[in-house]
XYZ file of C-alpha atoms in Angstrom:
745
model
C 8.831 121.876 -70.620
C 10.881 118.806 -69.728
C 14.220 119.968 -68.314
C 17.550 119.081 -69.866
C 18.945 115.762 -68.704
C 22.472 114.383 -68.561
C 23.185 110.702 -69.075
C 26.041 108.216 -69.037
C 25.768 104.611 -70.241
C 27.843 101.731 -68.853
C 28.321 98.703 -71.113
C 28.386 95.453 -69.143
C 29.969 93.708 -72.116
C 27.261 91.141 -72.829
C 24.591 93.268 -74.481
C 23.298 94.694 -71.200
C 23.707 98.312 -70.175
C 23.314 100.471 -67.080
C 22.437 104.131 -67.538
C 22.871 106.963 -65.016
C 20.684 110.004 -65.626
C 20.203 113.294 -63.780
C 18.382 116.589 -64.271
C 14.766 115.438 -64.425
C 13.686 114.208 -60.964
C 14.069 115.409 -57.355
C 16.007 118.556 -58.154
C 15.688 120.044 -54.653
C 17.812 117.237 -53.273
C 21.512 118.039 -53.104
C 22.118 115.251 -55.582
C 19.777 112.892 -57.440
C 20.103 110.244 -60.147
C 18.022 107.621 -61.870
C 19.939 104.402 -62.501
C 18.355 102.054 -65.030
C 19.060 98.603 -66.425
C 16.392 97.010 -68.565
C 13.079 98.026 -67.015
C 14.592 98.291 -63.516
C 14.843 101.910 -62.312
C 16.291 103.194 -59.045
C 15.882 106.780 -57.869
C 18.596 107.871 -55.453
C 18.759 111.196 -53.622
C 21.208 112.591 -51.115
C 20.788 115.519 -48.731
C 23.252 116.723 -46.100
C 22.557 119.527 -43.640
C 24.812 122.552 -43.839
C 25.012 122.801 -40.055
C 26.999 120.192 -38.176
C 25.167 118.080 -35.623
C 26.311 118.217 -32.004
C 27.928 114.777 -32.164
C 31.456 113.428 -32.635
C 30.583 111.050 -35.504
C 28.988 111.150 -38.932
C 25.180 110.847 -38.570
C 24.744 109.059 -41.906
C 21.494 107.269 -42.747
C 21.188 105.048 -45.802
C 17.618 104.074 -46.665
C 16.649 101.595 -49.365
C 12.997 100.939 -50.122
C 11.225 98.881 -52.740
C 7.858 100.225 -53.877
C 5.250 97.539 -54.560
C 3.846 99.704 -57.334
C 7.192 99.182 -59.096
C 6.180 95.575 -59.678
C 2.477 96.303 -60.231
C 1.527 94.830 -56.872
C -0.247 95.792 -53.658
C 1.474 95.650 -50.270
C 0.364 92.601 -48.313
C -1.668 92.715 -45.125
C -4.416 95.007 -43.944
C -2.319 98.179 -43.969
C -2.053 98.824 -47.706
C 1.092 100.907 -47.801
C 4.798 100.387 -47.400
C 5.650 100.577 -43.686
C 8.850 99.610 -41.895
C 11.646 98.155 -44.042
C 11.851 94.418 -44.567
C 14.948 92.414 -43.638
C 15.854 92.303 -47.327
C 15.784 96.094 -47.563
C 17.826 96.423 -44.359
C 20.511 94.146 -45.787
C 20.813 96.337 -48.895
C 21.054 99.448 -46.705
C 23.982 97.841 -44.880
C 25.741 96.928 -48.120
C 25.674 100.562 -49.246
C 26.406 102.150 -45.853
C 29.543 100.084 -45.292
C 31.157 101.375 -48.478
C 30.061 105.017 -48.221
C 30.802 105.755 -44.572
C 34.644 105.550 -44.633
C 34.836 108.014 -47.556
C 33.323 111.004 -45.760
C 35.841 113.201 -43.923
C 36.383 111.985 -40.371
C 35.529 115.437 -39.013
C 32.367 115.863 -41.106
C 29.421 115.675 -38.682
C 26.463 117.028 -40.670
C 23.380 114.825 -40.731
C 23.347 113.105 -44.123
C 20.628 110.978 -45.677
C 20.917 108.799 -48.766
C 17.562 107.488 -50.029
C 17.379 104.813 -52.722
C 13.984 103.726 -54.074
C 13.048 100.995 -56.520
C 10.627 102.779 -58.837
C 10.314 100.167 -61.598
C 11.054 96.451 -61.333
C 12.471 94.093 -63.936
C 12.430 90.409 -63.031
C 15.704 89.948 -64.951
C 17.567 92.649 -63.007
C 18.509 92.451 -59.324
C 18.290 96.033 -58.024
C 20.564 95.592 -54.999
C 23.570 95.263 -57.321
C 22.997 98.853 -58.539
C 22.216 100.508 -55.186
C 25.838 101.406 -54.402
C 26.330 102.869 -57.889
C 23.188 105.004 -57.481
C 24.262 106.289 -54.045
C 27.748 107.249 -55.156
C 26.522 108.891 -58.383
C 24.076 111.078 -56.421
C 26.842 112.171 -54.039
C 29.153 112.990 -56.970
C 26.519 115.429 -58.276
C 26.281 117.192 -54.918
C 28.604 119.548 -53.062
C 28.972 117.115 -50.153
C 32.601 116.344 -49.234
C 33.364 112.790 -50.331
C 36.718 111.246 -51.139
C 36.058 109.498 -54.487
C 33.347 107.666 -56.446
C 32.644 104.029 -55.603
C 30.371 101.334 -56.941
C 29.137 97.864 -56.126
C 28.540 94.857 -58.369
C 27.369 91.307 -57.887
C 29.532 88.460 -59.157
C 28.257 85.014 -60.076
C 29.986 82.012 -61.628
C 28.273 79.530 -63.915
C 30.210 76.571 -65.329
C 33.462 78.258 -64.363
C 32.630 81.588 -66.068
C 32.405 84.726 -63.933
C 29.443 87.045 -64.591
C 28.782 90.647 -63.500
C 25.282 91.297 -62.102
C 23.713 87.911 -62.946
C 19.931 87.533 -63.018
C 17.961 85.770 -60.293
C 17.535 82.806 -62.638
C 21.277 82.645 -63.346
C 22.063 82.716 -59.619
C 20.182 79.440 -59.178
C 22.947 77.650 -61.088
C 25.817 79.819 -59.803
C 28.310 78.591 -57.213
C 29.235 82.166 -56.203
C 26.979 85.009 -55.099
C 29.125 87.920 -53.922
C 28.604 91.684 -53.796
C 31.844 93.666 -53.980
C 32.164 97.369 -53.223
C 35.212 99.331 -54.309
C 36.646 102.608 -55.515
C 38.856 102.846 -58.573
C 41.968 101.872 -56.630
C 40.730 99.973 -53.543
C 38.406 97.122 -52.655
C 36.416 98.163 -49.591
C 33.660 95.640 -49.002
C 32.928 92.013 -49.852
C 29.898 90.011 -48.818
C 28.405 86.819 -50.148
C 28.004 83.086 -50.175
C 29.791 80.371 -52.099
C 29.630 76.644 -52.711
C 32.848 75.613 -50.954
C 35.214 77.529 -53.230
C 38.927 77.956 -52.596
C 40.661 81.095 -51.360
C 42.277 81.613 -54.771
C 38.910 81.398 -56.534
C 37.474 83.970 -54.172
C 40.299 86.428 -54.867
C 39.858 85.865 -58.610
C 36.159 86.800 -58.313
C 37.017 89.966 -56.341
C 39.539 91.036 -58.981
C 36.985 90.411 -61.735
C 34.426 92.572 -59.927
C 36.946 95.348 -59.315
C 37.614 95.725 -63.048
C 33.880 96.262 -63.679
C 33.689 98.763 -60.804
C 36.501 100.863 -62.296
C 34.376 101.392 -65.428
C 31.370 102.441 -63.319
C 33.458 104.914 -61.293
C 34.749 106.513 -64.505
C 31.163 106.898 -65.767
C 30.228 108.823 -62.602
C 33.124 111.233 -63.105
C 32.026 111.860 -66.711
C 28.426 112.470 -65.649
C 29.469 114.954 -62.946
C 31.663 116.837 -65.434
C 28.862 116.989 -68.027
C 26.336 118.129 -65.416
C 28.721 120.676 -63.979
C 30.865 119.572 -61.061
C 29.899 121.569 -57.965
C 32.445 123.066 -55.650
C 32.762 121.029 -52.486
C 31.050 122.854 -49.657
C 33.030 124.361 -46.863
C 32.346 123.093 -43.377
C 33.767 123.841 -39.996
C 36.293 121.127 -39.195
C 36.917 119.802 -35.723
C 39.216 121.888 -33.589
C 42.783 120.615 -33.447
C 45.653 121.395 -31.056
C 48.953 119.735 -31.953
C 50.631 120.787 -28.720
C 47.805 119.336 -26.636
C 47.865 116.140 -28.684
C 51.590 115.694 -28.022
C 51.108 116.343 -24.311
C 48.314 113.744 -23.988
C 50.332 111.188 -25.958
C 53.387 111.739 -23.767
C 51.255 111.235 -20.658
C 49.365 108.154 -21.871
C 51.272 106.212 -24.535
C 53.780 104.281 -22.410
C 51.207 103.440 -19.743
C 48.718 102.197 -22.328
C 51.450 100.146 -24.033
C 52.282 98.475 -20.716
C 48.655 97.600 -19.995
C 48.167 96.303 -23.540
C 51.279 94.120 -23.207
C 50.106 92.647 -19.886
C 47.588 90.367 -21.658
C 44.717 90.973 -19.244
C 41.003 90.215 -19.552
C 38.530 92.596 -21.151
C 37.227 93.820 -17.782
C 40.679 94.335 -16.248
C 41.982 96.006 -19.387
C 38.991 98.360 -19.648
C 39.389 99.393 -16.010
C 43.125 99.983 -16.470
C 42.627 102.092 -19.604
C 39.888 104.100 -17.877
C 42.244 104.750 -14.933
C 44.982 106.001 -17.302
C 42.498 108.329 -18.969
C 41.479 109.743 -15.586
C 45.147 110.277 -14.694
C 45.630 112.235 -17.919
C 42.526 114.343 -17.283
C 43.726 114.996 -13.704
C 46.680 116.947 -15.072
C 44.239 119.605 -16.313
C 42.194 122.008 -14.220
C 38.410 121.878 -14.196
C 38.336 125.116 -16.182
C 40.644 123.637 -18.819
C 38.580 120.461 -19.061
C 35.433 122.503 -19.580
C 37.079 124.103 -22.567
C 39.198 121.298 -24.040
C 37.852 118.160 -22.335
C 36.538 116.813 -25.649
C 39.943 117.177 -27.278
C 41.675 115.524 -24.337
C 39.403 112.466 -24.671
C 39.884 112.402 -28.430
C 43.673 112.542 -28.195
C 43.748 109.938 -25.434
C 41.881 107.459 -27.650
C 44.281 108.218 -30.507
C 47.221 107.467 -28.231
C 45.571 104.278 -27.012
C 44.926 103.099 -30.563
C 48.471 103.862 -31.651
C 50.001 102.047 -28.660
C 47.941 98.894 -29.167
C 48.635 98.816 -32.919
C 52.366 99.325 -32.399
C 52.498 96.525 -29.811
C 51.186 94.122 -32.429
C 53.335 95.423 -35.292
C 56.570 95.591 -33.264
C 56.271 92.621 -30.898
C 53.581 90.445 -32.455
C 51.546 90.581 -29.245
C 47.891 91.360 -28.733
C 45.707 92.827 -25.998
C 44.960 89.461 -24.386
C 48.545 88.185 -24.684
C 48.031 86.045 -27.789
C 50.210 85.923 -30.852
C 48.725 86.956 -34.194
C 47.717 83.406 -35.239
C 46.463 82.161 -31.843
C 42.814 81.221 -31.322
C 41.259 81.824 -27.909
C 40.364 78.768 -25.766
C 37.174 77.059 -26.923
C 34.683 74.857 -25.135
C 31.494 73.415 -26.593
C 28.454 71.487 -25.422
C 25.433 69.996 -27.189
C 21.981 68.915 -26.005
C 22.083 71.558 -23.280
C 18.372 72.446 -23.309
C 16.130 69.480 -22.442
C 12.973 70.452 -24.341
C 14.172 71.913 -27.641
C 14.702 69.896 -30.813
C 18.438 70.672 -30.871
C 20.774 72.937 -28.905
C 24.420 73.775 -28.383
C 26.754 76.200 -26.624
C 29.869 77.548 -28.302
C 32.265 79.573 -26.167
C 35.470 81.087 -27.536
C 37.304 83.309 -25.062
C 34.804 85.928 -23.889
C 32.303 85.274 -26.697
C 29.454 82.817 -26.170
C 26.487 81.814 -28.337
C 23.653 79.459 -27.395
C 21.870 78.086 -30.480
C 18.550 76.289 -30.687
C 16.942 74.415 -33.576
C 13.205 74.050 -34.151
C 11.794 71.631 -36.713
C 8.497 72.264 -38.472
C 6.448 71.715 -41.619
C 6.302 73.833 -44.772
C 3.604 75.843 -42.990
C 6.409 77.372 -40.875
C 8.497 78.452 -43.884
C 9.635 82.069 -43.818
C 7.541 83.921 -46.396
C 9.435 86.649 -48.269
C 7.255 89.262 -49.949
C 9.218 92.022 -51.626
C 8.497 93.778 -54.921
C 11.757 92.382 -56.321
C 11.389 88.873 -54.912
C 8.650 86.565 -53.709
C 9.405 83.201 -52.193
C 9.973 81.282 -49.005
C 12.833 79.975 -46.922
C 12.666 76.521 -45.390
C 15.912 77.203 -43.541
C 16.422 80.468 -41.712
C 18.470 81.791 -38.815
C 17.700 84.542 -36.320
C 20.438 86.264 -34.314
C 19.741 88.064 -31.027
C 22.227 90.385 -29.347
C 20.893 91.421 -25.919
C 22.634 94.270 -24.073
C 23.738 92.074 -21.150
C 26.113 90.236 -23.532
C 28.461 93.229 -23.289
C 27.635 94.125 -19.676
C 25.320 96.985 -20.639
C 21.826 98.006 -19.587
C 19.833 99.690 -22.357
C 16.319 99.451 -23.753
C 15.569 97.021 -26.594
C 13.963 98.855 -29.519
C 13.176 95.954 -31.805
C 15.593 94.079 -34.049
C 18.592 96.207 -34.989
C 20.110 96.411 -38.459
C 23.241 94.818 -37.003
C 21.279 91.806 -35.783
C 19.649 91.390 -39.186
C 23.022 91.571 -40.926
C 24.860 89.196 -38.596
C 22.020 86.687 -38.699
C 21.965 86.789 -42.499
C 25.709 86.116 -42.680
C 25.392 83.059 -40.420
C 22.372 81.843 -42.384
C 24.256 82.095 -45.675
C 27.180 80.218 -44.130
C 25.029 77.234 -43.173
C 22.196 77.026 -45.686
C 24.244 75.383 -48.434
C 24.918 72.454 -46.102
C 21.231 71.703 -45.494
C 20.422 68.713 -47.770
C 17.903 69.319 -50.540
C 15.775 66.395 -49.342
C 15.472 67.676 -45.756
C 11.717 67.349 -45.116
C 11.614 69.967 -42.356
C 11.406 73.706 -42.175
C 14.392 74.445 -39.932
C 14.723 77.547 -37.746
C 17.959 78.284 -35.901
C 18.014 80.955 -33.193
C 21.299 82.215 -31.803
C 21.275 83.914 -28.421
C 24.528 85.788 -27.890
C 25.206 85.536 -24.149
C 28.696 87.057 -24.083
C 30.440 89.148 -26.700
C 34.029 90.185 -27.171
C 34.761 89.607 -30.838
C 32.774 87.994 -33.634
C 29.559 86.717 -32.154
C 28.355 86.090 -35.723
C 31.094 83.497 -36.216
C 30.238 81.977 -32.833
C 26.685 81.749 -34.154
C 27.878 79.757 -37.180
C 29.725 77.328 -34.917
C 26.924 76.890 -32.384
C 24.409 76.638 -35.235
C 26.375 73.808 -36.838
C 26.416 71.789 -33.625
C 22.758 72.470 -32.802
C 21.704 71.296 -36.274
C 23.668 68.069 -35.871
C 22.261 67.640 -32.358
C 18.739 67.992 -33.795
C 19.340 65.210 -36.318
C 19.417 67.471 -39.361
C 21.682 65.578 -41.753
C 24.142 68.365 -42.564
C 26.274 67.595 -45.600
C 29.344 68.871 -43.737
C 29.969 70.854 -40.543
C 30.783 74.567 -40.931
C 33.044 76.759 -38.800
C 33.746 80.477 -38.956
C 36.434 82.924 -37.891
C 36.871 86.705 -37.800
C 40.191 88.070 -39.044
C 41.756 91.473 -38.503
C 44.540 93.490 -40.046
C 46.903 96.171 -38.776
C 49.098 97.979 -41.304
C 51.688 100.723 -41.273
C 51.735 102.388 -44.671
C 55.012 104.213 -43.914
C 57.080 101.180 -42.959
C 55.136 98.596 -44.956
C 54.700 96.433 -41.860
C 51.440 94.578 -41.412
C 49.966 91.931 -39.132
C 47.049 89.633 -39.893
C 45.156 88.752 -36.707
C 43.213 85.529 -36.227
C 40.077 85.498 -34.056
C 39.943 89.228 -33.321
C 38.698 90.832 -30.138
C 36.087 93.567 -30.110
C 38.785 96.179 -29.419
C 40.881 94.884 -32.329
C 37.858 95.263 -34.598
C 37.689 98.988 -33.759
C 41.394 99.769 -33.981
C 42.261 97.558 -36.957
C 42.238 98.224 -40.694
C 40.127 95.235 -41.713
C 37.319 93.136 -40.324
C 37.119 89.953 -42.329
C 34.732 87.145 -41.419
C 34.983 83.892 -43.355
C 33.101 80.598 -42.923
C 33.467 77.230 -44.548
C 33.775 73.474 -44.407
C 36.961 71.435 -44.576
C 36.652 71.669 -48.358
C 36.027 75.352 -49.019
C 34.475 78.727 -48.229
C 30.693 79.002 -47.818
C 30.296 82.700 -46.879
C 32.274 85.835 -46.156
C 31.914 89.440 -45.028
C 34.767 91.900 -45.302
C 35.134 95.589 -44.508
C 38.464 97.222 -45.352
C 39.320 100.569 -43.779
C 42.724 101.114 -45.389
C 43.248 102.269 -48.973
C 45.035 100.159 -51.538
C 45.041 96.832 -49.708
C 47.153 94.503 -51.855
C 45.811 91.201 -53.054
C 48.913 89.554 -51.562
C 47.832 90.647 -48.074
C 44.282 89.545 -48.814
C 45.456 86.074 -49.849
C 47.596 85.815 -46.696
C 44.589 86.762 -44.582
C 42.471 84.133 -46.321
C 45.063 81.387 -45.870
C 45.542 82.297 -42.198
C 41.762 82.226 -41.842
C 41.735 78.739 -43.349
C 44.120 77.476 -40.670
C 41.993 79.083 -37.958
C 38.781 77.612 -39.360
C 40.268 74.123 -39.396
C 41.339 74.464 -35.754
C 37.838 75.578 -34.729
C 36.205 72.892 -36.898
C 38.091 70.209 -35.002
C 36.736 71.577 -31.709
C 33.198 71.277 -33.110
C 33.606 67.742 -34.454
C 35.321 66.610 -31.249
C 32.101 67.653 -29.468
C 29.705 66.077 -31.966
C 31.322 64.179 -34.823
C 28.299 63.794 -37.079
C 24.562 64.457 -37.132
C 22.433 62.257 -34.908
C 20.897 59.475 -37.051
C 17.371 60.449 -35.987
C 15.571 63.366 -34.417
C 15.061 63.189 -30.666
C 12.197 61.199 -29.223
C 10.284 64.324 -28.216
C 11.065 66.163 -31.463
C 8.518 65.869 -34.257
C 9.147 63.341 -36.971
C 8.071 64.275 -40.463
C 6.994 61.961 -43.235
C 6.266 63.208 -46.737
C 3.946 61.377 -49.110
C 3.021 62.213 -52.686
C -0.580 61.518 -53.697
C -2.371 61.984 -57.040
C -4.232 65.281 -57.231
C -7.581 63.470 -57.490
C -7.240 62.301 -53.873
C -6.481 65.695 -52.296
C -10.145 66.567 -51.862
C -10.952 63.194 -50.304
C -8.159 63.585 -47.755
C -9.264 67.101 -46.806
C -12.971 66.270 -46.766
C -15.944 68.581 -46.920
C -15.063 71.742 -45.023
C -11.848 70.060 -43.863
C -13.740 67.571 -41.701
C -11.660 64.535 -42.715
C -8.232 66.088 -42.175
C -9.263 67.856 -38.961
C -10.680 64.669 -37.479
C -7.581 62.766 -38.549
C -5.252 65.330 -36.928
C -7.244 65.183 -33.712
C -7.217 61.390 -33.532
C -3.603 60.947 -34.609
C -2.236 63.956 -32.663
C -0.283 64.999 -35.742
C -0.056 68.066 -37.952
C -0.939 67.431 -41.580
C -0.047 69.908 -44.303
C -1.083 69.426 -47.929
C 0.515 71.430 -50.735
C -0.215 71.064 -54.416
C 2.690 70.867 -56.845
C 1.825 73.426 -59.551
C 3.756 71.480 -62.193
C 2.480 67.947 -61.623
C -0.764 68.843 -59.761
C 0.153 66.126 -57.264
C -0.472 66.533 -53.576
C 2.528 66.777 -51.239
C 1.381 65.574 -47.823
C 3.545 66.380 -44.785
C 2.792 64.496 -41.575
C 4.443 65.899 -38.446
C 4.155 64.195 -35.087
C 6.049 62.847 -32.107
C 4.067 59.585 -31.857
C 4.861 56.994 -34.520
C 1.476 55.326 -34.021
C -0.232 58.608 -34.917
C 1.918 59.005 -38.018
C 1.131 55.411 -38.998
C -2.573 56.143 -38.601
C -2.341 58.977 -41.107
C -0.270 56.893 -43.534
C -2.829 54.120 -43.289
C -5.606 56.588 -44.091
C -3.707 57.834 -47.140
C -3.103 54.267 -48.306
C -6.773 53.599 -47.773
C -7.825 56.560 -49.896
C -5.526 55.530 -52.728
C -6.300 51.823 -52.481
C -7.194 50.253 -55.840
C -7.902 46.503 -55.759
C -6.494 44.428 -58.603
C -8.677 42.135 -60.702
C -8.179 38.521 -59.715
C -6.654 39.303 -56.329
C -7.964 38.011 -53.017
C -8.568 40.438 -50.157
C -9.455 40.150 -46.507
C -12.597 42.141 -45.729
C -14.752 42.900 -42.728
C -18.557 42.969 -42.727
C -19.607 46.467 -41.627
C -23.266 46.463 -42.703
C -25.894 43.782 -43.461
C -28.599 44.483 -46.066
C -31.452 42.433 -47.507
C -29.560 41.900 -50.763
C -26.007 41.495 -49.510
C -23.347 42.713 -47.107
C -21.262 45.858 -47.242
C -17.663 44.893 -46.570
C -14.565 46.998 -45.882
C -11.076 46.083 -47.044
C -8.908 45.310 -44.048
C -5.861 46.774 -45.820
C -7.738 49.978 -46.656
C -10.187 51.064 -43.941
C -12.867 53.278 -45.378
C -12.894 51.522 -48.749
C -16.187 49.664 -49.009
C -17.784 47.392 -51.578
C -21.056 45.436 -51.792
C -20.817 41.668 -51.518
C -24.054 40.652 -53.242
C -26.162 37.904 -51.678
C -25.717 35.826 -54.812
C -21.920 35.852 -54.288
C -22.000 34.633 -50.705
C -22.281 30.894 -51.388
C -22.946 28.427 -54.179
C -26.149 27.320 -52.450
C -29.218 29.506 -52.518
C -29.006 32.050 -49.678
C -32.330 33.054 -48.198
C -30.929 35.392 -45.567
C -27.547 37.130 -45.628
C -27.094 36.390 -41.920
C -27.253 32.678 -42.691
C -23.717 33.084 -44.103
C -22.145 36.223 -42.594
C -22.824 38.521 -39.696
C -21.755 42.022 -38.685
C -18.053 42.100 -37.767
C -17.134 38.861 -39.556
C -13.779 38.855 -41.375
C -13.756 36.851 -44.594
C -11.848 36.557 -47.863
C -13.236 37.706 -51.198
C -11.996 37.722 -54.759
C -12.086 40.972 -56.761
C -13.507 40.814 -60.311
C -13.372 44.483 -61.240
C -16.361 46.294 -62.778
C -19.300 44.035 -63.531
C -20.317 44.878 -67.142
C -23.964 44.193 -66.284
C -24.349 46.299 -63.117
C -21.393 48.653 -63.865
C -20.417 48.335 -60.229
C -17.450 46.707 -58.522
C -17.921 43.002 -58.013
C -16.450 40.829 -55.275
C -17.267 37.225 -54.508
C -16.928 34.917 -51.563
C -18.279 31.865 -53.310
C -15.553 32.114 -55.992
C -13.092 31.054 -53.298
C -15.218 28.056 -52.225
C -15.324 24.668 -53.972
C -18.482 23.999 -55.944
C -20.812 21.513 -54.266
C -20.784 18.067 -55.888
C -23.370 17.865 -58.673
C -23.869 21.662 -58.716
C -25.455 22.938 -61.909
C -25.816 26.536 -63.027
C -29.452 27.571 -63.430
C -30.078 28.996 -66.889
C -30.605 32.762 -67.152
C -33.837 34.110 -68.606
C -32.413 36.478 -71.180
C -35.847 37.889 -72.045
C -36.378 39.087 -68.510
C -32.824 39.972 -67.642
C -32.342 37.149 -65.128
C -31.627 37.416 -61.429
C -30.109 40.742 -60.508
C -28.010 39.054 -57.855
C -26.011 37.067 -60.454
C -26.704 33.552 -61.751
C -30.166 32.374 -62.827
C -33.566 33.483 -61.541
C -33.558 31.201 -58.550
C -36.490 32.885 -56.919
C -38.763 31.962 -59.786
C -40.995 34.999 -59.415
C -41.046 38.764 -59.165
C -40.143 39.069 -62.869
C -42.727 41.792 -63.262
C -41.359 43.783 -60.372
C -40.262 47.271 -61.335
C -36.448 47.414 -61.443
C -36.455 50.753 -59.616
C -38.334 49.434 -56.611
C -36.490 48.430 -53.500
C -35.896 44.656 -53.390
C -37.735 42.753 -50.720
C -37.402 39.296 -49.212
C -39.095 36.368 -50.917
């Protein structure tokens, strides 16, 4: 018997609905829901161990997977099953994790796993916009301690009208693509890309999304009540000792404040803080540290955080001596690497990114194969964060989720500025060489300069900045920090990265750690970010003002030609022999794609040698060459036969036509070599298709004056006349079989 189910329906206001259902699937999980919109169905489960892990953080794992069966497809490749997550799945995991994590109790350390699976795909529904709703709904049905329901929605804007959860097709004409995560009373996460919108427009979109999220949070509460709200489980909280906390603060606070106010470098500051911590620990015996050493460390870090925050709130100073609006010193350089197609270095304080650009054909496009989306990217950016960038030594275990997320943010910041007619596939790689605050924004800046250095005709240069926020809810004081340090990221209440041109925002990523952040503070942060971006943008354009007019001499040049579909086969040749031989001779790479709409061939020619490119273009022109009736062409004799000469058009090598012996001269020609020889270059006139022979006809004699007294010999219509044109000048052979090979008289 099918078990009883409980369901809530959310009206999106335009005829679309989202339903949340529980009670039928995965009942051994601590919480499970099926979220559905149209034919798109997500199954989300959550399980949290009842025993705490031996760690001092929340071991939360958010997994999002798309099943190919959901779209009626097979996984690609030899291994026919879903394996490691794709970059697209990792990005969705990050979107959900960033909203959930702050809402678990800070002292809750049980291993917790949220699993979201796309079980049924609908091409008109983007599943990532419902992943946060599914995760929160599953947690609400469990006994896991969690502060309040949240949800996430996507916002688009078409012709000035904001839309919740637009379709993939609608996004193509939208100038905003943002995902917002929030609870009923607080915005917590924003990520997306925009087409140079203003700060006010961005805030308007966030507000619009928040109103939709409030409805989705209320639906989760109703579902939990109908299902039967479980009692929140009891767990063993972290040990606390108020007296010990006060003692550690008294020992450390003033010393930390003094070091923070000194405005030292990261290395000096870290050493000074470590020395203070050791001094605090030295006031306890070894026996005491064995028992309460963990608490001592915990309370020291609390004191350190409080001292640094208060320094900023009370005196407007920061760890490195800057004021809240100051940007660290910047230096830039382009064309640093001698062999790459484009390169640049961007250094801001103790953060440094080296970017490279590689240009290629459509063959190098990044193929995306997910159940919910198939396509390709002709512009993509990869971000690498090696351990030495922070002075650490640790093993590299593949690309981290952080690297995927930071690279995607930088890619979204820049991709809108790549012109639509850029013929190349463009790959940017950012190598983070030093890191102390916002290496992703350094990547945007170095990427901009490297693209311009490579000769990619960017519409406008893009800069980026990371903003921070420190607030005191009791006093109402707050400080917005421009160009935050790594330490300020950890101790602050907001990490807000924003990128854009001189005319507007192109991408953003925001994580808010404080409840009830007012929109007034958000607007102030955005406007302060604008001033910082403009300062950084000037540093970039002072280094390289505009894209180089051409790619570098050693970088490949690409030419695109469109050819009728009927010529594609001729250019490729039998078994690819023509195109392979042409690539070898021209030292180019030739890629041919067929336009599915027009069935035309799109030919990409990539090479560093212009002569090689010209060779390929000449071959294409030759293949498509169509002589015009009445026109005169220069031809070369490439073969001599008994009954004429085979000639090749000089303007179209490879295009041959028979110049019949009767069209060589007005006088009777006994031997072809009496008039032309192999290698001769002559002019001929093109007459089109001869109605008698149904073959192309060219003539040399038509360009020569008729001899004085010349008379046409009459044709013998009964016998068909001379096959060479004109009368039967040979006077015999009329009984010769037409199918026999002609012979000399």
